[in-house]
Amino acid sequence: MGKNSYFNRKLHSLLGVIPVGFFLIEHLLTNFEATKGPAAFVDQINWLNSLPLVLLLEIFGIWIPLLYHAIYGLYVAFTARNNVSQYGYFRNQMFLWQRITGVLTFLFVAWHFFETRFQVAIGNVEHERLGQTMHDIVTDPVLLTVYVIGVLAASFHFTNGMWSFLVSWGITVGPRAQRISSIVWMVLFVAMAAMFIASLVAFMDPQFQELPVLSEN
Amino acid sequence: MAEVQTASKTVKFIVTRQDNPESAPYKEEFEIPYRPNMNVISALMEVQRNPKKSDGQDTTPVCWESNCLEEVCGACSMVINGKARQACSALIDKLEQPIRVEPMRTFPVVRDLVIDRTRMFNALKKVKAWIPIDGTYDLGPGPRMAESKRQWAYELSKCMTCGVCLEVCPNVNDKTSFIGPAAISQVRLFNSHPTGEMNKDDRLDTLMEDGGIEGCGNSQNCVRSCPKGIPLTTSIAEMNKDTTKHLFKKWLGR
């Protein structure tokens, strides 16, 4: 991992926000289009795929940063000696949850990638039919449970990670700023989680069983 | 003379002991006569006077370190009922019994409750936690420090290198090289001093090396546990800000 852990750890922290955090928000907004019906969702997918150099954007804007953040994050998570049972303070509990949700998100994202983007890459599914793939997943109660846990973990890891990011780069310095930041990010966690779950619920709609009639673009 | 009969109130202790740095730890129970206003040190002194376990068997006296007995030297830091703190300010009347006493295992255990805090003093040397004033001639008086600054800097100077913040930190362990909260707060102290500030960048550089400030995972146990109430997490965040600025200055400023 190189000689300087300062550089590695800072890079991990930065990549968690730019671009991985941005991508998570983009993904949330795309998914949320599903609440407006299959046509809106497919429109959004087509728009994303119309972006220039979309494969390069995916490789350098998502996959490589995400992989680095995930692998270095696992190293960070497993070098901690958690002591919540001894020191059960709020921030120490959040410290532990940040590591638990990090590992959960890693497993979830790996599986979710395999089910969706990887299937598109090997030609099993077309981009337009991902709504159907999601419909099949969320109508299975076990898979739906896994998805709910996955999106809760991802939302928590991102919002609590943002709290930590603001401290680690010296933006929220004093205790009052950090306390307000805690409240703000926890409210955003609830909002993000609710939007993700609303999207999952939207995919249950039987309309997603078939390919929608597309609008003119 | 007739023996004075009093209800013999006792204090129960479970002490984690270790004979030498390499041997395995084991627990021993002690039951010692109660006196008013006892602290953990005076209880350990009682064990030293009469080294008998609660089952009546003889044992070796328990070893510990202590100096000031007024919570300013940091020597008697140990884990008492699960919390790292100083034994001298741990009053028996305020502790739940049996009182469990253990060494701070983040540090190498020398014997029983005696630990080796060398890594903390090495950390202070590494970050140059001093103000260099020696020269070949009289450099004259240094710049004055603003009173408003002195007031908060004084709080940071209360650090006694006791090791509690390292003991409670989940990121200070044998798998990491994290320097720990104490030394980071000392960088803030010496970088805020008008003369110390002249070597500011040197200290920031040491925090940006392997095992430096990035080891902090924001569990914030340090600030909750510091016996002197030092705002350690504010110091860390402040140094995060300074190291971030220093990083960009080094990248873009040459």
XYZ file of C-alpha atoms in Angstrom:
471
model
C 0.000 0.000 0.000
C 2.962 2.336 -0.321
C 5.061 3.892 2.367
C 2.974 6.837 3.463
C -0.251 5.929 5.201
C -1.117 9.651 5.413
C -1.445 9.895 1.633
C -3.316 6.584 1.354
C -5.770 7.431 4.095
C -6.422 10.944 2.780
C -7.005 9.565 -0.702
C -9.431 7.032 0.762
C -11.280 9.847 2.532
C -11.399 12.090 -0.550
C -12.474 9.351 -2.966
C -15.272 8.383 -0.575
C -16.854 11.762 -1.308
C -15.518 12.602 -4.774
C -16.535 10.679 -6.809
C -18.019 7.737 -4.860
C -20.366 9.828 -2.714
C -21.458 11.880 -5.738
C -22.165 8.689 -7.624
C -24.264 7.359 -4.732
C -26.420 10.499 -4.824
C -26.706 10.320 -8.615
C -27.718 6.656 -8.302
C -30.293 7.533 -5.651
C -31.840 10.190 -7.903
C -31.912 7.800 -10.882
C -33.608 5.119 -8.811
C -36.063 7.595 -7.419
C -37.300 8.218 -10.977
C -38.835 4.744 -10.696
C -41.455 6.184 -8.355
C -42.768 8.091 -11.415
C -43.205 4.848 -13.346
C -41.199 2.680 -15.724
C -41.069 5.226 -18.556
C -39.430 7.903 -16.410
C -36.914 5.364 -15.102
C -35.937 4.168 -18.571
C -35.685 7.787 -19.762
C -33.221 8.440 -16.961
C -31.182 5.336 -17.853
C -31.081 6.355 -21.495
C -29.967 9.846 -20.523
C -27.121 8.423 -18.419
C -26.052 6.193 -21.273
C -26.054 9.138 -23.619
C -23.308 10.836 -21.591
C -20.049 11.169 -23.541
C -17.404 8.503 -22.894
C -19.774 6.764 -20.526
C -17.575 3.675 -20.125
C -14.555 5.818 -19.209
C -16.720 7.754 -16.759
C -17.742 4.478 -15.192
C -14.187 3.136 -15.011
C -12.447 6.250 -13.701
C -15.400 7.934 -12.020
C -16.869 4.925 -10.250
C -15.156 1.554 -10.441
C -11.508 2.379 -9.707
C -12.230 4.940 -6.932
C -14.853 2.636 -5.430
C -12.491 -0.328 -5.489
C -9.722 1.689 -3.835
C -12.103 3.075 -1.203
C -13.466 -0.415 -0.522
C -10.163 -2.262 -0.264
C -8.381 0.382 1.791
C -11.547 0.704 3.893
C -11.484 -3.014 4.705
C -7.887 -2.590 5.854
C -8.931 0.348 8.069
C -11.951 -1.532 9.454
C -9.983 -4.608 10.409
C -7.103 -2.764 12.061
C -9.427 -1.139 14.626
C -9.718 -2.613 18.112
C -13.351 -1.819 18.846
C -14.165 -1.179 22.496
C -17.821 -0.114 22.509
C -18.668 -2.501 25.356
C -16.090 -0.708 27.524
C -16.588 2.848 26.262
C -20.168 3.048 24.982
C -20.100 6.732 24.006
C -22.199 7.918 21.048
C -19.290 8.684 18.717
C -17.562 5.424 19.572
C -20.741 3.554 18.622
C -20.869 5.486 15.351
C -17.204 4.581 14.800
C -18.140 0.891 15.075
C -21.245 1.284 12.870
C -19.195 3.086 10.230
C -17.018 -0.022 9.992
C -19.921 -2.511 10.123
C -21.892 -0.646 7.432
C -18.721 -0.273 5.371
C -18.255 -4.038 5.229
C -22.008 -4.601 4.595
C -22.028 -1.996 1.819
C -18.960 -3.593 0.246
C -20.652 -7.021 0.138
C -23.950 -5.551 -1.039
C -22.414 -3.421 -3.781
C -20.346 -6.359 -5.049
C -23.476 -8.508 -5.327
C -25.630 -5.685 -6.702
C -23.002 -4.924 -9.366
C -22.935 -8.597 -10.345
C -26.743 -8.730 -10.649
C -27.092 -5.574 -12.721
C -24.134 -3.904 -14.463
C -22.175 -7.147 -14.892
C -25.189 -8.885 -16.468
C -25.466 -5.968 -18.909
C -21.742 -6.245 -19.680
C -21.947 -9.965 -20.549
C -25.085 -9.390 -22.597
C -27.655 -11.148 -20.412
C -29.718 -8.008 -19.831
C -30.203 -4.813 -21.779
C -30.027 -1.501 -19.989
C -33.698 -0.806 -20.704
C -34.715 -4.061 -19.040
C -33.007 -3.348 -15.697
C -36.394 -2.248 -14.346
C -37.612 -5.807 -14.920
C -34.487 -7.222 -13.232
C -35.211 -4.993 -10.223
C -38.887 -5.991 -10.255
C -37.881 -9.675 -10.082
C -35.503 -8.921 -7.170
C -37.832 -6.831 -5.007
C -40.766 -9.238 -5.364
C -38.629 -11.932 -3.686
C -38.954 -11.253 0.089
C -35.441 -12.538 0.900
C -33.759 -10.462 -1.787
C -35.868 -7.443 -0.828
C -34.637 -7.771 2.771
C -31.041 -7.913 1.541
C -31.665 -4.797 -0.566
C -33.227 -2.893 2.325
C -30.257 -3.768 4.570
C -27.890 -2.836 1.732
C -29.385 0.599 1.081
C -29.625 1.368 4.817
C -25.942 0.434 5.227
C -24.885 2.471 2.197
C -26.891 5.541 3.273
C -25.518 5.388 6.814
C -21.952 4.822 5.665
C -22.157 7.802 3.302
C -23.820 10.276 5.684
C -21.793 9.324 8.758
C -18.715 9.229 6.530
C -19.480 12.800 5.477
C -19.525 13.785 9.156
C -16.098 12.207 9.540
C -14.815 13.727 6.296
C -15.653 17.227 7.549
C -13.616 16.585 10.708
C -10.719 14.880 8.947
C -10.205 17.780 6.543
C -10.498 20.343 9.313
C -13.847 21.883 8.314
C -15.916 21.140 11.442
C -13.370 21.811 14.183
C -15.105 22.611 17.473
C -17.539 20.454 19.471
C -20.554 22.646 18.641
C -19.917 22.475 14.886
C -19.430 18.715 15.125
C -22.639 18.267 17.107
C -24.697 20.240 14.577
C -23.009 18.315 11.770
C -24.075 15.047 13.491
C -27.704 16.152 13.490
C -27.639 17.383 9.888
C -26.109 14.157 8.555
C -28.443 11.936 10.550
C -31.440 13.807 9.108
C -29.949 13.320 5.646
C -29.422 9.629 6.442
C -33.136 9.227 7.161
C -34.053 11.138 3.994
C -31.675 9.100 1.815
C -32.776 5.794 3.292
C -36.448 6.731 2.821
C -35.840 7.663 -0.843
C -33.975 4.405 -1.527
C -36.715 2.341 0.101
C -39.408 4.292 -1.792
C -37.548 3.395 -5.003
C -37.441 -0.282 -4.041
C -41.174 -0.199 -3.295
C -41.772 1.474 -6.671
C -40.054 -1.422 -8.458
C -42.694 -3.779 -6.994
C -45.247 -2.231 -9.354
C -46.354 -4.862 -11.936
C -45.859 -2.191 -14.626
C -42.137 -2.974 -14.377
C -42.776 -6.514 -15.670
C -42.728 -5.346 -19.267
C -40.701 -2.894 -21.280
C -42.373 0.515 -21.167
C -43.395 2.517 -24.205
C -40.642 5.064 -24.525
C -41.110 8.780 -24.996
C -39.884 10.274 -28.293
C -36.186 10.959 -27.367
C -6.368 -4.132 76.698
C -9.709 -5.288 75.432
C -9.974 -5.644 71.725
C -12.148 -3.063 70.135
C -14.846 -4.827 68.155
C -15.980 -3.014 65.075
C -18.076 -4.229 62.184
C -15.233 -5.045 59.807
C -16.228 -3.446 56.572
C -13.975 -4.589 53.719
C -13.197 -3.664 50.140
C -13.080 -6.384 47.485
C -10.547 -6.181 44.672
C -9.879 -8.284 41.589
C -6.417 -7.408 40.288
C -5.090 -8.566 36.930
C -1.492 -9.480 37.526
C 1.453 -10.440 35.364
C 4.834 -11.606 36.627
C 6.986 -10.354 33.749
C 6.569 -8.857 30.263
C 6.458 -12.284 28.595
C 4.299 -14.283 31.025
C 0.525 -14.711 30.859
C -1.748 -12.476 32.968
C -3.841 -13.950 35.783
C -6.353 -12.585 38.273
C -6.073 -12.455 42.068
C -8.736 -11.434 44.574
C -8.046 -9.311 47.625
C -10.222 -8.261 50.510
C -8.824 -5.401 52.529
C -10.109 -3.515 55.582
C -12.064 -0.399 54.741
C -10.973 3.046 55.898
C -12.807 6.270 55.120
C -11.621 8.278 52.080
C -9.555 5.453 50.606
C -8.456 5.560 47.002
C -7.171 2.730 44.809
C -3.545 3.636 45.658
C -4.089 3.420 49.431
C -5.854 0.100 48.895
C -2.875 -1.179 46.878
C -0.601 0.040 49.719
C -2.666 -2.077 52.083
C -2.054 -5.093 49.838
C 1.638 -4.249 49.879
C 1.658 -4.218 53.704
C -0.191 -7.503 53.969
C 0.102 -9.428 50.702
C -2.591 -12.038 51.315
C -5.286 -13.020 48.840
C -8.924 -13.101 49.970
C -8.690 -16.900 50.452
C -5.934 -16.268 53.046
C -3.041 -17.530 50.923
C 0.176 -15.531 50.732
C 1.113 -13.865 47.476
C 3.628 -11.342 46.194
C 2.786 -7.639 46.688
C 1.091 -6.050 43.699
C 3.374 -3.686 41.729
C 2.180 -0.312 40.464
C 3.591 3.122 39.715
C 2.575 6.397 41.336
C 4.123 9.722 42.216
C 2.131 12.884 42.826
C -1.102 11.376 44.216
C -3.013 14.435 42.996
C -3.706 13.587 39.340
C -1.024 15.726 37.760
C 1.781 13.268 36.985
C -0.096 10.529 35.139
C 2.076 7.691 36.500
C -0.709 5.696 38.171
C -2.922 5.319 35.093
C -4.668 1.942 34.984
C -7.980 0.398 33.988
C -10.351 0.543 36.961
C -13.774 -1.081 36.563
C -13.317 -1.033 32.805
C -12.330 2.624 32.461
C -8.798 3.939 32.015
C -8.050 6.572 34.665
C -5.646 7.527 37.465
C -5.711 5.309 40.556
C -5.027 8.256 42.886
C -8.270 10.023 42.000
C -10.287 6.782 41.934
C -12.056 6.968 45.305
C -13.214 3.674 46.803
C -16.489 5.188 48.012
C -17.411 6.023 44.439
C -16.524 2.645 42.914
C -18.692 -0.411 42.444
C -17.329 -3.529 44.169
C -15.574 -5.815 43.534
C -13.184 -3.263 42.078
C -11.518 -4.686 38.986
C -8.026 -3.296 38.412
C -6.070 -4.031 35.250
C -2.993 -2.561 33.534
C -3.412 -0.428 30.386
C -2.672 -3.167 27.845
C -2.193 -0.794 24.924
C 1.279 -0.383 26.403
C 3.777 -3.183 27.120
C 3.146 -4.511 30.633
C 6.312 -4.553 32.747
C 4.809 -6.210 35.800
C 1.302 -6.296 37.324
C -0.019 -2.748 36.858
C 3.296 -1.226 35.746
C 3.346 -0.338 32.067
C 5.991 1.085 29.752
C 4.899 4.429 28.231
C 8.116 4.941 26.221
C 6.138 5.215 22.956
C 4.488 8.403 24.249
C 7.796 10.076 25.006
C 9.157 8.965 21.636
C 6.078 10.538 20.042
C 6.823 13.848 21.788
C 10.387 13.718 20.465
C 9.117 12.880 16.988
C 6.791 15.900 16.801
C 9.398 18.175 18.475
C 7.126 19.064 21.384
C 9.391 21.799 22.663
C 10.390 25.363 21.809
C 13.932 25.646 20.449
C 15.576 28.702 22.003
C 19.197 27.608 22.207
C 21.683 29.433 20.028
C 25.312 30.500 19.996
C 24.368 33.987 21.144
C 21.574 35.659 23.089
C 18.584 35.747 20.764
C 16.768 38.256 22.955
C 13.177 38.021 24.102
C 10.667 36.279 21.844
C 7.369 37.713 20.623
C 4.569 38.030 23.166
C 1.607 35.704 23.255
C -1.900 37.162 23.233
C -3.757 36.578 26.506
C -6.809 35.227 24.658
C -4.598 32.587 23.043
C -2.714 31.837 26.230
C -5.957 30.920 27.954
C -6.831 28.023 25.650
C -3.200 27.028 25.094
C -2.842 26.631 28.852
C -5.554 23.964 28.792
C -3.498 21.967 26.279
C -0.402 22.304 28.461
C -2.168 20.347 31.218
C -1.378 17.103 29.353
C 0.603 14.818 31.685
C 1.358 12.097 29.089
C -0.653 9.671 31.240
C -1.632 7.456 28.298
C -5.384 7.270 28.976
C -6.244 8.720 25.534
C -4.109 6.074 23.832
C -5.605 3.286 25.939
C -9.204 4.214 25.058
C -8.517 4.858 21.341
C -9.678 1.977 19.113
C -7.073 2.975 16.525
C -4.065 2.797 18.847
C -3.172 -0.896 18.872
C -0.538 -3.364 17.768
C -1.937 -3.458 14.202
C -1.512 0.282 13.594
C 1.256 2.855 13.976
C -1.063 5.733 15.008
C 0.810 8.250 17.168
C -2.251 8.880 19.387
C -4.190 11.999 20.467
C -1.744 13.347 23.096
C 1.119 14.153 20.722
C -1.237 15.715 18.140
C -2.594 18.063 20.797
C 0.978 18.970 21.761
C 1.684 19.953 18.156
C -1.251 22.354 18.418
C 0.148 23.712 21.706
C 3.673 24.324 20.427
C 2.485 25.590 17.024
C 0.352 28.174 18.806
C 3.300 29.533 20.794
C 4.775 32.655 19.130
C 8.317 31.240 19.232
C 7.288 27.613 18.726
C 5.372 28.709 15.642
C 8.703 29.287 13.881
C 9.062 25.497 13.565
C 5.401 24.942 12.716
C 5.962 23.200 9.396
C 8.429 20.686 10.876
C 5.801 19.535 13.358
C 3.071 19.357 10.716
C 5.409 17.301 8.518
C 5.778 14.686 11.252
C 1.979 14.442 11.527
C 1.855 13.770 7.785
C 4.147 10.778 7.955
C 3.253 7.122 8.403
C 1.269 6.671 11.625
C 0.529 10.377 11.857
C -2.723 12.276 12.209
C -4.542 10.208 9.573
C -4.722 7.347 12.089
C -7.559 9.154 13.880
C -10.910 7.470 13.174
C -13.031 10.004 15.086
C -14.282 7.639 17.783
C -13.746 10.609 20.128
C -13.138 8.336 23.141
C -10.044 10.415 23.936
C -11.931 13.615 24.708
C -14.478 11.676 26.777
C -11.734 10.031 28.827
C -9.029 12.692 29.272
C -8.680 13.249 33.052
C -7.561 16.839 32.470
C -10.503 17.674 30.198
C -8.228 18.632 27.305
C -10.243 19.315 24.111
C -8.333 16.592 22.239
C -10.792 16.224 19.354
C -10.731 19.985 18.766
C -6.923 19.805 18.698
C -7.047 16.921 16.219
C -9.552 18.716 13.957
C -7.492 21.911 14.153
C -4.374 19.960 13.139
C -6.392 18.276 10.374
C -7.069 21.761 9.063
C -3.424 22.812 9.338
C -2.083 19.622 7.746
C -4.620 19.961 4.909
C -3.476 23.550 4.264
C 0.167 22.455 4.517
C -0.496 19.635 2.046
C -1.912 21.973 -0.592
C 0.841 24.519 0.067
C 3.443 21.819 -0.549
C 1.726 20.663 -3.743
C 0.894 24.001 -5.270
C 3.383 26.373 -3.658
C 6.530 25.237 -5.458
